[in-house]
Amino acid sequence: MAARICSRKAVKEVTQKFSLYRVVGHRGYAAAAGADAAENDVIVVGGGPGGYVAAIKAAQLGFKTTCIEGRGSLGGTCLNVGCIPSKALLQSSHMYHEAQHSFAAHGVKVGSVSIDLPAMMQQKDKAVTGLTKGIEGLFKKNKVTYVKGYGKITSPNEVTVDLLDGGSQTVKGKNIIIATGSAVKSLPGITIDEEKVVSSTGALKLKEVPEKLVVIGGGYIGLEMGSVWGRLGSQVTVVEFGDAIVPSMDAEVRKSFQRSLEKQKMKFKLKTKVVKVEDTGNGLTLHLEAAEGGSPSTLDANVVLVAAGRTPFTQGLGLEELGVKVDKFGRVEVDHSFATNVPGVYAIGDVIPGPMLAHKAEEDGVACVELLAGKAGHVNYDTVPGVVYTHPEVASVGKTEEQVKAANIKYNVGKFPFMANSRARSIDDAEGMVKIIAEKETDKILGVHIMGPSAGELIHEAVLAMEYGASSEDIARVCHGHPTLSEAVKEAAMATYDKPIHF
Ligand SMILES: Cc1cc2nc3c(=O)[nH]c(=O)nc-3n(C[C@H](O)[C@H](O)[C@H](O)COP(=O)(O)OP(=O)(O)OC[C@H]3O[C@@H](n4cnc5c(N)ncnc54)[C@H](O)[C@@H]3O)c2cc1C
Ligand SMILES: NC(=O)c1ccc[n+]([C@@H]2O[C@H](COP(=O)([O-])OP(=O)(O)OC[C@H]3O[C@@H](n4cnc5c(N)ncnc54)[C@H](O)[C@@H]3O)[C@@H](O)[C@H]2O)c1
């Protein structure tokens, strides 16, 4: 078996040394930050995945901690209007689609299948409420103080909160962590009313299935929410400015993915921009132009979903007055320890540069407070996985083949199709493949891209492998249970450094 490029033990030894240094640094720093400031050790502004995780971890590390959240429930975008409700609707709509199109082939007769949209929404809301309340419980368990209201940072040691119940409160502390997340990016000529022209938030609570849904933006939200409503019966057209959907994805996987979505009747207009959305009284008309110039055209819709990205949310936070630096995209600038240019003020999650993903925000949160505690907090942004929860799912970690080529790295590629995987065949869900890219000389894995059933679960074997600096041979020589979808990862690894058995 190829030698591991970096061992966990070695990393631990290095981080322990680093830890000792940080403890000293932290004590010195805390004292400097404000002997008289100190009601709290840590104030977190924003209770999303970044903020609530940072608050819990801070409390677990012994810090007196307060978390300020303005929306009235914890969990941020992700739990309230993002990851969780969208995954609930993806599951419900998938079940409906399966009942219509797949049950019969498995010998399951269900007669006519119909949708109860209010019940579907209720199931989604139940999942959201259960989880957001769960975080309140975790706050109590960990003794995090929860202040409900919007906060403005009035000094490096003070946040003034407009309480949701009225009045205001000043929260004092030694360190402030900005975790205020992101908001929908608006487009010129398009007004979001959350009824006919919706953001993802409106798309999560439509009252009926639109006959024609046009999605602006072929990224994560567009494809997930487009899938939901497409499965429930809408004719979905995705208008994408770029020449490809999900531009960050490996091109080969992305092409198969687009073909798969087209088989599901999703239509794509690439290299096209929407310049105006007009309400004709009878519906909506989108005015389109080719991205690189050309003749204009129109497209009709009942509902338009604007999903062209998100922007950092810092409105009313007082950053300008405080002198906190933001970049040209409005993202708070931080150093490797999440510190802004203002001593005692830190930032994590969607509001700082990096992928706008819940798990990345959580990792930021833990690392930030570990560093405050003098520990060796660290986030490896090269191994943050990305998952699109369509069917099939698409998941990736590390570099795409295009990135490796552009970096002039010599590499091997190994692929294995789910058509040759016994579990995928037995469950009749065998579209897609596993693709592994490894450095030619060392066999170190550089990137893994999976399109297929449960890709979002399977990718974590690759994430773990890459965290340990593994080679493709390392994965190939690990015994995998049979029959499992994971065997496709093993076979792709075999195909990377040698040959697969089953293809
Ligand atoms: C439809 C949709 C689906 C998504 N699906 C996924 C997914 O499947 N997987 C994934 O990893 N990511 C997903 N995301 C992205 C994910 O939601 C974000 O990356 C994540 O929520 C970022 O966490 P955060 O803590 O940085 O910010 P947020 O979750 O945005 O939380 C910030 C919180 O701060 C609060 N706040 C803002 N300003 C103040 C203030 N001044 N005072 C007090 N409170 C304030 C806000 O109310 C908010 O609750 C999805 C996003 C959307 C929109
Ligand atoms: N499964 C997940 O992890 C998940 C799900 C949903 C959202 N998210 C996160 O939320 C964030 C926002 O999602 P998103 O889908 O809005 O953004 P995105 O960045 O994923 O995709 C936006 C797409 O819109 C296109 N675009 C931009 N301007 C356009 C225009 N004027 N006309 C047409 N197309 C245009 C871009 O080229 C891009 O392909 C993402 O960064 C993602 O990380 C993650």
mmCIF file of N, CA and C in Angstrom, residues 191-311:
data_model
loop_
_atom_site.group_PDB
_atom_site.id
_atom_site.type_symbol
_atom_site.label_atom_id
_atom_site.label_comp_id
_atom_site.label_asym_id
_atom_site.label_seq_id
_atom_site.Cartn_x
_atom_site.Cartn_y
_atom_site.Cartn_z
ATOM 1 N N THR A 191 -37.878 42.678 -9.624
ATOM 2 C CA THR A 191 -38.284 42.918 -8.237
ATOM 3 C C THR A 191 -38.868 41.639 -7.648
ATOM 4 N N ILE A 192 -38.281 41.213 -6.554
ATOM 5 C CA ILE A 192 -38.764 39.992 -5.892
ATOM 6 C C ILE A 192 -39.960 40.347 -5.011
ATOM 7 N N ASP A 193 -41.128 39.701 -5.258
ATOM 8 C CA ASP A 193 -42.304 39.959 -4.412
ATOM 9 C C ASP A 193 -42.650 38.739 -3.557
ATOM 10 N N GLU A 194 -41.895 37.643 -3.730
ATOM 11 C CA GLU A 194 -42.078 36.374 -3.010
ATOM 12 C C GLU A 194 -43.443 35.726 -3.273
ATOM 13 N N GLU A 195 -44.133 36.161 -4.334
ATOM 14 C CA GLU A 195 -45.389 35.510 -4.734
ATOM 15 C C GLU A 195 -45.209 34.952 -6.141
ATOM 16 N N LYS A 196 -44.989 35.890 -7.082
ATOM 17 C CA LYS A 196 -44.777 35.456 -8.478
ATOM 18 C C LYS A 196 -43.294 35.457 -8.825
ATOM 19 N N VAL A 197 -42.603 36.490 -8.377
ATOM 20 C CA VAL A 197 -41.142 36.527 -8.578
ATOM 21 C C VAL A 197 -40.521 36.247 -7.213
ATOM 22 N N VAL A 198 -39.977 35.046 -7.079
ATOM 23 C CA VAL A 198 -39.587 34.596 -5.741
ATOM 24 C C VAL A 198 -38.081 34.385 -5.626
ATOM 25 N N SER A 199 -37.599 34.489 -4.396
ATOM 26 C CA SER A 199 -36.256 34.003 -4.083
ATOM 27 C C SER A 199 -36.441 32.559 -3.603
ATOM 28 N N SER A 200 -35.361 31.945 -3.138
ATOM 29 C CA SER A 200 -35.505 30.572 -2.637
ATOM 30 C C SER A 200 -36.527 30.528 -1.501
ATOM 31 N N THR A 201 -36.608 31.608 -0.709
ATOM 32 C CA THR A 201 -37.540 31.620 0.428
ATOM 33 C C THR A 201 -38.987 31.472 -0.053
ATOM 34 N N GLY A 202 -39.348 32.231 -1.107
ATOM 35 C CA GLY A 202 -40.700 32.104 -1.664
ATOM 36 C C GLY A 202 -40.893 30.763 -2.355
ATOM 37 N N ALA A 203 -39.827 30.260 -2.992
ATOM 38 C CA ALA A 203 -39.936 28.984 -3.713
ATOM 39 C C ALA A 203 -40.162 27.812 -2.762
ATOM 40 N N LEU A 204 -39.881 28.027 -1.476
ATOM 41 C CA LEU A 204 -40.081 26.961 -0.485
ATOM 42 C C LEU A 204 -41.509 26.932 0.049
ATOM 43 N N LYS A 205 -42.325 27.921 -0.368
ATOM 44 C CA LYS A 205 -43.697 27.940 0.165
ATOM 45 C C LYS A 205 -44.727 28.379 -0.875
ATOM 46 N N LEU A 206 -44.517 27.967 -2.123
ATOM 47 C CA LEU A 206 -45.527 28.291 -3.153
ATOM 48 C C LEU A 206 -46.835 27.606 -2.771
ATOM 49 N N LYS A 207 -47.945 28.290 -3.066
ATOM 50 C CA LYS A 207 -49.245 27.749 -2.634
ATOM 51 C C LYS A 207 -49.806 26.758 -3.644
ATOM 52 N N GLU A 208 -49.332 26.849 -4.893
ATOM 53 C CA GLU A 208 -49.724 25.828 -5.868
ATOM 54 C C GLU A 208 -48.559 25.540 -6.808
ATOM 55 N N VAL A 209 -48.678 24.433 -7.537
ATOM 56 C CA VAL A 209 -47.595 24.069 -8.455
ATOM 57 C C VAL A 209 -47.718 24.941 -9.700
ATOM 58 N N PRO A 210 -46.725 25.800 -9.987
ATOM 59 C CA PRO A 210 -46.847 26.657 -11.169
ATOM 60 C C PRO A 210 -46.766 25.833 -12.446
ATOM 61 N N GLU A 211 -47.565 26.232 -13.444
ATOM 62 C CA GLU A 211 -47.500 25.485 -14.711
ATOM 63 C C GLU A 211 -46.108 25.668 -15.331
ATOM 64 N N LYS A 212 -45.672 26.936 -15.375
ATOM 65 C CA LYS A 212 -44.338 27.203 -15.948
ATOM 66 C C LYS A 212 -43.486 27.940 -14.917
ATOM 67 N N LEU A 213 -42.367 27.346 -14.591
ATOM 68 C CA LEU A 213 -41.429 27.980 -13.655
ATOM 69 C C LEU A 213 -40.136 28.303 -14.401
ATOM 70 N N VAL A 214 -39.739 29.561 -14.372
ATOM 71 C CA VAL A 214 -38.427 29.900 -14.946
ATOM 72 C C VAL A 214 -37.481 30.207 -13.788
ATOM 73 N N VAL A 215 -36.328 29.570 -13.830
ATOM 74 C CA VAL A 215 -35.328 29.763 -12.789
ATOM 75 C C VAL A 215 -34.185 30.585 -13.367
ATOM 76 N N ILE A 216 -33.845 31.667 -12.709
ATOM 77 C CA ILE A 216 -32.701 32.469 -13.172
ATOM 78 C C ILE A 216 -31.492 32.041 -12.351
ATOM 79 N N GLY A 217 -30.543 31.359 -12.996
ATOM 80 C CA GLY A 217 -29.342 30.881 -12.310
ATOM 81 C C GLY A 217 -29.329 29.359 -12.220
ATOM 82 N N GLY A 218 -28.322 28.764 -12.844
ATOM 83 C CA GLY A 218 -28.219 27.299 -12.851
ATOM 84 C C GLY A 218 -27.219 26.814 -11.826
ATOM 85 N N GLY A 219 -27.343 27.342 -10.596
ATOM 86 C CA GLY A 219 -26.458 26.907 -9.509
ATOM 87 C C GLY A 219 -27.195 25.961 -8.573
ATOM 88 N N TYR A 220 -26.692 25.870 -7.346
ATOM 89 C CA TYR A 220 -27.242 24.942 -6.358
ATOM 90 C C TYR A 220 -28.748 25.134 -6.165
ATOM 91 N N ILE A 221 -29.141 26.392 -5.876
ATOM 92 C CA ILE A 221 -30.549 26.630 -5.546
ATOM 93 C C ILE A 221 -31.439 26.388 -6.757
ATOM 94 N N GLY A 222 -31.016 26.918 -7.908
ATOM 95 C CA GLY A 222 -31.820 26.785 -9.120
ATOM 96 C C GLY A 222 -32.104 25.326 -9.450
ATOM 97 N N LEU A 223 -31.074 24.469 -9.347
ATOM 98 C CA LEU A 223 -31.249 23.080 -9.754
ATOM 99 C C LEU A 223 -32.018 22.278 -8.699
ATOM 100 N N GLU A 224 -31.780 22.594 -7.420
ATOM 101 C CA GLU A 224 -32.523 21.866 -6.377
ATOM 102 C C GLU A 224 -34.002 22.267 -6.388
ATOM 103 N N MET A 225 -34.273 23.572 -6.353
ATOM 104 C CA MET A 225 -35.675 24.005 -6.298
ATOM 105 C C MET A 225 -36.368 23.750 -7.646
ATOM 106 N N GLY A 226 -35.605 23.853 -8.749
ATOM 107 C CA GLY A 226 -36.159 23.496 -10.059
ATOM 108 C C GLY A 226 -36.574 22.034 -10.075
ATOM 109 N N SER A 227 -35.751 21.167 -9.455
ATOM 110 C CA SER A 227 -36.086 19.735 -9.386
ATOM 111 C C SER A 227 -37.358 19.514 -8.585
ATOM 112 N N VAL A 228 -37.472 20.211 -7.447
ATOM 113 C CA VAL A 228 -38.666 20.031 -6.600
ATOM 114 C C VAL A 228 -39.925 20.298 -7.422
ATOM 115 N N TRP A 229 -39.989 21.494 -8.034
ATOM 116 C CA TRP A 229 -41.233 21.885 -8.710
ATOM 117 C C TRP A 229 -41.408 21.136 -10.025
ATOM 118 N N GLY A 230 -40.300 20.775 -10.678
ATOM 119 C CA GLY A 230 -40.381 19.960 -11.890
ATOM 120 C C GLY A 230 -40.992 18.595 -11.581
ATOM 121 N N ARG A 231 -40.548 17.970 -10.486
ATOM 122 C CA ARG A 231 -41.107 16.663 -10.112
ATOM 123 C C ARG A 231 -42.587 16.756 -9.766
ATOM 124 N N LEU A 232 -42.983 17.923 -9.238
ATOM 125 C CA LEU A 232 -44.384 18.079 -8.846
ATOM 126 C C LEU A 232 -45.259 18.503 -10.022
ATOM 127 N N GLY A 233 -44.646 18.730 -11.199
ATOM 128 C CA GLY A 233 -45.459 18.960 -12.394
ATOM 129 C C GLY A 233 -45.186 20.236 -13.165
ATOM 130 N N SER A 234 -44.322 21.135 -12.673
ATOM 131 C CA SER A 234 -44.044 22.371 -13.424
ATOM 132 C C SER A 234 -43.159 22.082 -14.639
ATOM 133 N N GLN A 235 -43.356 22.884 -15.682
ATOM 134 C CA GLN A 235 -42.374 22.886 -16.786
ATOM 135 C C GLN A 235 -41.284 23.861 -16.359
ATOM 136 N N VAL A 236 -40.080 23.356 -16.187
ATOM 137 C CA VAL A 236 -39.014 24.198 -15.628
ATOM 138 C C VAL A 236 -37.986 24.562 -16.704
ATOM 139 N N THR A 237 -37.701 25.855 -16.826
ATOM 140 C CA THR A 237 -36.624 26.308 -17.707
ATOM 141 C C THR A 237 -35.614 27.073 -16.857
ATOM 142 N N VAL A 238 -34.365 26.683 -16.985
ATOM 143 C CA VAL A 238 -33.298 27.367 -16.247
ATOM 144 C C VAL A 238 -32.565 28.300 -17.199
ATOM 145 N N VAL A 239 -32.512 29.578 -16.853
ATOM 146 C CA VAL A 239 -31.775 30.548 -17.659
ATOM 147 C C VAL A 239 -30.468 30.838 -16.932
ATOM 148 N N GLU A 240 -29.370 30.515 -17.577
ATOM 149 C CA GLU A 240 -28.060 30.648 -16.925
ATOM 150 C C GLU A 240 -27.178 31.576 -17.756
ATOM 151 N N PHE A 241 -26.574 32.515 -17.062
ATOM 152 C CA PHE A 241 -25.713 33.513 -17.698
ATOM 153 C C PHE A 241 -24.447 32.861 -18.294
ATOM 154 N N GLY A 242 -23.875 31.948 -17.562
ATOM 155 C CA GLY A 242 -22.623 31.311 -17.996
ATOM 156 C C GLY A 242 -22.872 30.267 -19.077
ATOM 157 N N ASP A 243 -21.762 29.631 -19.553
ATOM 158 C CA ASP A 243 -21.939 28.636 -20.616
ATOM 159 C C ASP A 243 -22.169 27.231 -20.060
ATOM 160 N N ALA A 244 -22.330 27.125 -18.729
ATOM 161 C CA ALA A 244 -22.567 25.815 -18.129
ATOM 162 C C ALA A 244 -23.295 25.987 -16.805
ATOM 163 N N ILE A 245 -24.034 24.966 -16.408
ATOM 164 C CA ILE A 245 -24.638 24.973 -15.074
ATOM 165 C C ILE A 245 -23.539 24.681 -14.045
ATOM 166 N N VAL A 246 -23.785 24.997 -12.794
ATOM 167 C CA VAL A 246 -22.820 24.821 -11.692
ATOM 168 C C VAL A 246 -21.362 24.935 -12.186
ATOM 169 N N PRO A 247 -20.938 26.146 -12.491
ATOM 170 C CA PRO A 247 -19.622 26.317 -13.123
ATOM 171 C C PRO A 247 -18.456 25.700 -12.342
ATOM 172 N N SER A 248 -18.618 25.559 -11.010
ATOM 173 C CA SER A 248 -17.498 25.032 -10.220
ATOM 174 C C SER A 248 -17.332 23.513 -10.353
ATOM 175 N N MET A 249 -18.256 22.844 -11.021
ATOM 176 C CA MET A 249 -18.237 21.378 -11.066
ATOM 177 C C MET A 249 -17.271 20.856 -12.139
ATOM 178 N N ASP A 250 -16.723 19.673 -11.951
ATOM 179 C CA ASP A 250 -15.903 19.006 -12.960
ATOM 180 C C ASP A 250 -16.716 18.916 -14.264
ATOM 181 N N ALA A 251 -16.103 19.332 -15.382
ATOM 182 C CA ALA A 251 -16.875 19.492 -16.628
ATOM 183 C C ALA A 251 -17.514 18.184 -17.099
ATOM 184 N N GLU A 252 -16.783 17.076 -16.965
ATOM 185 C CA GLU A 252 -17.324 15.796 -17.452
ATOM 186 C C GLU A 252 -18.568 15.394 -16.641
ATOM 187 N N VAL A 253 -18.462 15.574 -15.328
ATOM 188 C CA VAL A 253 -19.585 15.224 -14.455
ATOM 189 C C VAL A 253 -20.749 16.177 -14.717
ATOM 190 N N ARG A 254 -20.402 17.442 -14.889
ATOM 191 C CA ARG A 254 -21.431 18.457 -15.111
ATOM 192 C C ARG A 254 -22.233 18.168 -16.384
ATOM 193 N N LYS A 255 -21.530 17.701 -17.443
ATOM 194 C CA LYS A 255 -22.242 17.407 -18.704
ATOM 195 C C LYS A 255 -23.208 16.241 -18.498
ATOM 196 N N SER A 256 -22.763 15.198 -17.800
ATOM 197 C CA SER A 256 -23.675 14.065 -17.530
ATOM 198 C C SER A 256 -24.846 14.534 -16.682
ATOM 199 N N PHE A 257 -24.542 15.418 -15.730
ATOM 200 C CA PHE A 257 -25.578 15.926 -14.819
ATOM 201 C C PHE A 257 -26.638 16.692 -15.616
ATOM 202 N N GLN A 258 -26.176 17.539 -16.520
ATOM 203 C CA GLN A 258 -27.146 18.319 -17.311
ATOM 204 C C GLN A 258 -27.995 17.384 -18.169
ATOM 205 N N ARG A 259 -27.339 16.354 -18.759
ATOM 206 C CA ARG A 259 -28.108 15.391 -19.572
ATOM 207 C C ARG A 259 -29.166 14.712 -18.711
ATOM 208 N N SER A 260 -28.785 14.369 -17.495
ATOM 209 C CA SER A 260 -29.724 13.685 -16.597
ATOM 210 C C SER A 260 -30.917 14.591 -16.270
ATOM 211 N N LEU A 261 -30.633 15.866 -16.009
ATOM 212 C CA LEU A 261 -31.732 16.795 -15.693
ATOM 213 C C LEU A 261 -32.611 17.019 -16.925
ATOM 214 N N GLU A 262 -31.987 17.010 -18.104
ATOM 215 C CA GLU A 262 -32.783 17.175 -19.330
ATOM 216 C C GLU A 262 -33.711 15.976 -19.531
ATOM 217 N N LYS A 263 -33.211 14.777 -19.156
ATOM 218 C CA LYS A 263 -34.082 13.584 -19.243
ATOM 219 C C LYS A 263 -35.290 13.733 -18.320
ATOM 220 N N GLN A 264 -35.075 14.522 -17.217
ATOM 221 C CA GLN A 264 -36.181 14.771 -16.289
ATOM 222 C C GLN A 264 -37.036 15.956 -16.758
ATOM 223 N N LYS A 265 -36.812 16.372 -18.005
ATOM 224 C CA LYS A 265 -37.610 17.423 -18.675
ATOM 225 C C LYS A 265 -37.278 18.850 -18.248
ATOM 226 N N MET A 266 -36.134 19.041 -17.554
ATOM 227 C CA MET A 266 -35.712 20.403 -17.233
ATOM 228 C C MET A 266 -35.053 20.982 -18.502
ATOM 229 N N LYS A 267 -35.425 22.205 -18.827
ATOM 230 C CA LYS A 267 -34.835 22.827 -20.024
ATOM 231 C C LYS A 267 -33.791 23.851 -19.608
ATOM 232 N N PHE A 268 -32.805 24.076 -20.480
ATOM 233 C CA PHE A 268 -31.732 25.024 -20.145
ATOM 234 C C PHE A 268 -31.537 26.031 -21.258
ATOM 235 N N LYS A 269 -31.396 27.285 -20.871
ATOM 236 C CA LYS A 269 -30.985 28.334 -21.801
ATOM 237 C C LYS A 269 -29.689 28.902 -21.243
ATOM 238 N N LEU A 270 -28.578 28.417 -21.794
ATOM 239 C CA LEU A 270 -27.271 28.860 -21.294
ATOM 240 C C LEU A 270 -26.840 30.118 -22.041
ATOM 241 N N LYS A 271 -25.805 30.744 -21.538
ATOM 242 C CA LYS A 271 -25.250 31.978 -22.127
ATOM 243 C C LYS A 271 -26.355 33.003 -22.393
ATOM 244 N N THR A 272 -27.280 33.105 -21.454
ATOM 245 C CA THR A 272 -28.436 33.990 -21.631
ATOM 246 C C THR A 272 -28.642 34.806 -20.375
ATOM 247 N N LYS A 273 -28.979 36.083 -20.554
ATOM 248 C CA LYS A 273 -29.284 36.870 -19.360
ATOM 249 C C LYS A 273 -30.715 37.411 -19.422
ATOM 250 N N VAL A 274 -31.313 37.542 -18.232
ATOM 251 C CA VAL A 274 -32.663 38.096 -18.132
ATOM 252 C C VAL A 274 -32.495 39.589 -17.866
ATOM 253 N N VAL A 275 -33.070 40.415 -18.734
ATOM 254 C CA VAL A 275 -32.893 41.855 -18.504
ATOM 255 C C VAL A 275 -34.098 42.469 -17.794
ATOM 256 N N LYS A 276 -35.279 41.816 -17.940
ATOM 257 C CA LYS A 276 -36.475 42.369 -17.302
ATOM 258 C C LYS A 276 -37.506 41.268 -17.101
ATOM 259 N N VAL A 277 -38.252 41.376 -16.031
ATOM 260 C CA VAL A 277 -39.407 40.486 -15.861
ATOM 261 C C VAL A 277 -40.644 41.385 -15.793
ATOM 262 N N GLU A 278 -41.591 41.106 -16.693
ATOM 263 C CA GLU A 278 -42.763 41.970 -16.814
ATOM 264 C C GLU A 278 -44.007 41.193 -16.401
ATOM 265 N N ASP A 279 -44.838 41.807 -15.555
ATOM 266 C CA ASP A 279 -46.106 41.178 -15.177
ATOM 267 C C ASP A 279 -47.153 41.650 -16.182
ATOM 268 N N THR A 280 -47.641 40.718 -17.020
ATOM 269 C CA THR A 280 -48.581 41.113 -18.082
ATOM 270 C C THR A 280 -50.029 41.085 -17.595
ATOM 271 N N GLY A 281 -50.231 40.693 -16.357
ATOM 272 C CA GLY A 281 -51.592 40.520 -15.846
ATOM 273 C C GLY A 281 -52.054 39.089 -16.055
ATOM 274 N N ASN A 282 -51.565 38.477 -17.136
ATOM 275 C CA ASN A 282 -51.903 37.081 -17.460
ATOM 276 C C ASN A 282 -50.799 36.117 -17.055
ATOM 277 N N GLY A 283 -49.760 36.660 -16.520
ATOM 278 C CA GLY A 283 -48.576 35.868 -16.199
ATOM 279 C C GLY A 283 -47.351 36.759 -16.300
ATOM 280 N N LEU A 284 -46.192 36.133 -16.370
ATOM 281 C CA LEU A 284 -44.951 36.912 -16.412
ATOM 282 C C LEU A 284 -44.264 36.716 -17.763
ATOM 283 N N THR A 285 -43.655 37.769 -18.256
ATOM 284 C CA THR A 285 -42.841 37.646 -19.472
ATOM 285 C C THR A 285 -41.414 38.048 -19.130
ATOM 286 N N LEU A 286 -40.499 37.155 -19.438
ATOM 287 C CA LEU A 286 -39.079 37.466 -19.200
ATOM 288 C C LEU A 286 -38.460 37.951 -20.500
ATOM 289 N N HIS A 287 -37.761 39.044 -20.427
ATOM 290 C CA HIS A 287 -37.055 39.567 -21.592
ATOM 291 C C HIS A 287 -35.600 39.105 -21.493
ATOM 292 N N LEU A 288 -35.178 38.368 -22.514
ATOM 293 C CA LEU A 288 -33.846 37.743 -22.479
ATOM 294 C C LEU A 288 -32.929 38.338 -23.533
ATOM 295 N N GLU A 289 -31.638 38.259 -23.243
ATOM 296 C CA GLU A 289 -30.624 38.625 -24.237
ATOM 297 C C GLU A 289 -29.505 37.612 -24.154
ATOM 298 N N ALA A 290 -28.878 37.347 -25.311
ATOM 299 C CA ALA A 290 -27.707 36.472 -25.273
ATOM 300 C C ALA A 290 -26.635 37.170 -24.436
ATOM 301 N N ALA A 291 -25.940 36.383 -23.601
ATOM 302 C CA ALA A 291 -24.957 36.989 -22.695
ATOM 303 C C ALA A 291 -23.902 37.800 -23.461
ATOM 304 N N GLU A 292 -23.531 37.286 -24.655
ATOM 305 C CA GLU A 292 -22.492 38.000 -25.413
ATOM 306 C C GLU A 292 -23.074 38.833 -26.543
ATOM 307 N N GLY A 293 -24.262 39.300 -26.376
ATOM 308 C CA GLY A 293 -24.903 40.117 -27.418
ATOM 309 C C GLY A 293 -25.646 39.226 -28.402
ATOM 310 N N GLY A 294 -26.627 39.745 -29.083
ATOM 311 C CA GLY A 294 -27.417 38.941 -30.028
ATOM 312 C C GLY A 294 -28.856 39.379 -29.939
ATOM 313 N N SER A 295 -29.725 38.675 -30.691
ATOM 314 C CA SER A 295 -31.102 39.160 -30.754
ATOM 315 C C SER A 295 -31.853 38.837 -29.455
ATOM 316 N N PRO A 296 -32.690 39.786 -28.999
ATOM 317 C CA PRO A 296 -33.446 39.545 -27.779
ATOM 318 C C PRO A 296 -34.584 38.541 -28.007
ATOM 319 N N SER A 297 -35.047 37.923 -26.917
ATOM 320 C CA SER A 297 -36.178 36.996 -27.024
ATOM 321 C C SER A 297 -36.992 37.083 -25.736
ATOM 322 N N THR A 298 -38.116 36.380 -25.697
ATOM 323 C CA THR A 298 -38.941 36.402 -24.477
ATOM 324 C C THR A 298 -39.275 34.973 -24.051
ATOM 325 N N LEU A 299 -39.702 34.859 -22.828
ATOM 326 C CA LEU A 299 -40.059 33.558 -22.265
ATOM 327 C C LEU A 299 -41.199 33.794 -21.285
ATOM 328 N N ASP A 300 -42.223 32.945 -21.326
ATOM 329 C CA ASP A 300 -43.364 33.127 -20.418
ATOM 330 C C ASP A 300 -43.218 32.258 -19.176
ATOM 331 N N ALA A 301 -43.783 32.750 -18.101
ATOM 332 C CA ALA A 301 -43.723 31.987 -16.848
ATOM 333 C C ALA A 301 -44.900 32.356 -15.960
ATOM 334 N N ASN A 302 -45.254 31.441 -15.061
ATOM 335 C CA ASN A 302 -46.207 31.784 -13.998
ATOM 336 C C ASN A 302 -45.461 32.236 -12.762
ATOM 337 N N VAL A 303 -44.311 31.607 -12.553
ATOM 338 C CA VAL A 303 -43.468 31.986 -11.412
ATOM 339 C C VAL A 303 -42.018 32.054 -11.883
ATOM 340 N N VAL A 304 -41.293 33.059 -11.384
ATOM 341 C CA VAL A 304 -39.857 33.177 -11.681
ATOM 342 C C VAL A 304 -39.093 33.047 -10.365
ATOM 343 N N LEU A 305 -38.112 32.165 -10.360
ATOM 344 C CA LEU A 305 -37.248 32.018 -9.181
ATOM 345 C C LEU A 305 -35.907 32.690 -9.470
ATOM 346 N N VAL A 306 -35.563 33.672 -8.651
ATOM 347 C CA VAL A 306 -34.263 34.335 -8.803
ATOM 348 C C VAL A 306 -33.251 33.591 -7.924
ATOM 349 N N ALA A 307 -32.307 32.933 -8.568
ATOM 350 C CA ALA A 307 -31.312 32.132 -7.833
ATOM 351 C C ALA A 307 -29.944 32.356 -8.455
ATOM 352 N N ALA A 308 -29.529 33.616 -8.426
ATOM 353 C CA ALA A 308 -28.273 34.000 -9.086
ATOM 354 C C ALA A 308 -27.175 34.274 -8.069
ATOM 355 N N GLY A 309 -27.251 33.627 -6.931
ATOM 356 C CA GLY A 309 -26.208 33.769 -5.922
ATOM 357 C C GLY A 309 -26.687 34.529 -4.691
ATOM 358 N N ARG A 310 -25.813 34.593 -3.692
ATOM 359 C CA ARG A 310 -26.124 35.293 -2.442
ATOM 360 C C ARG A 310 -24.993 36.259 -2.114
ATOM 361 N N THR A 311 -25.331 37.292 -1.335
ATOM 362 C CA THR A 311 -24.309 38.272 -0.948
ATOM 363 C C THR A 311 -24.205 38.313 0.579
#
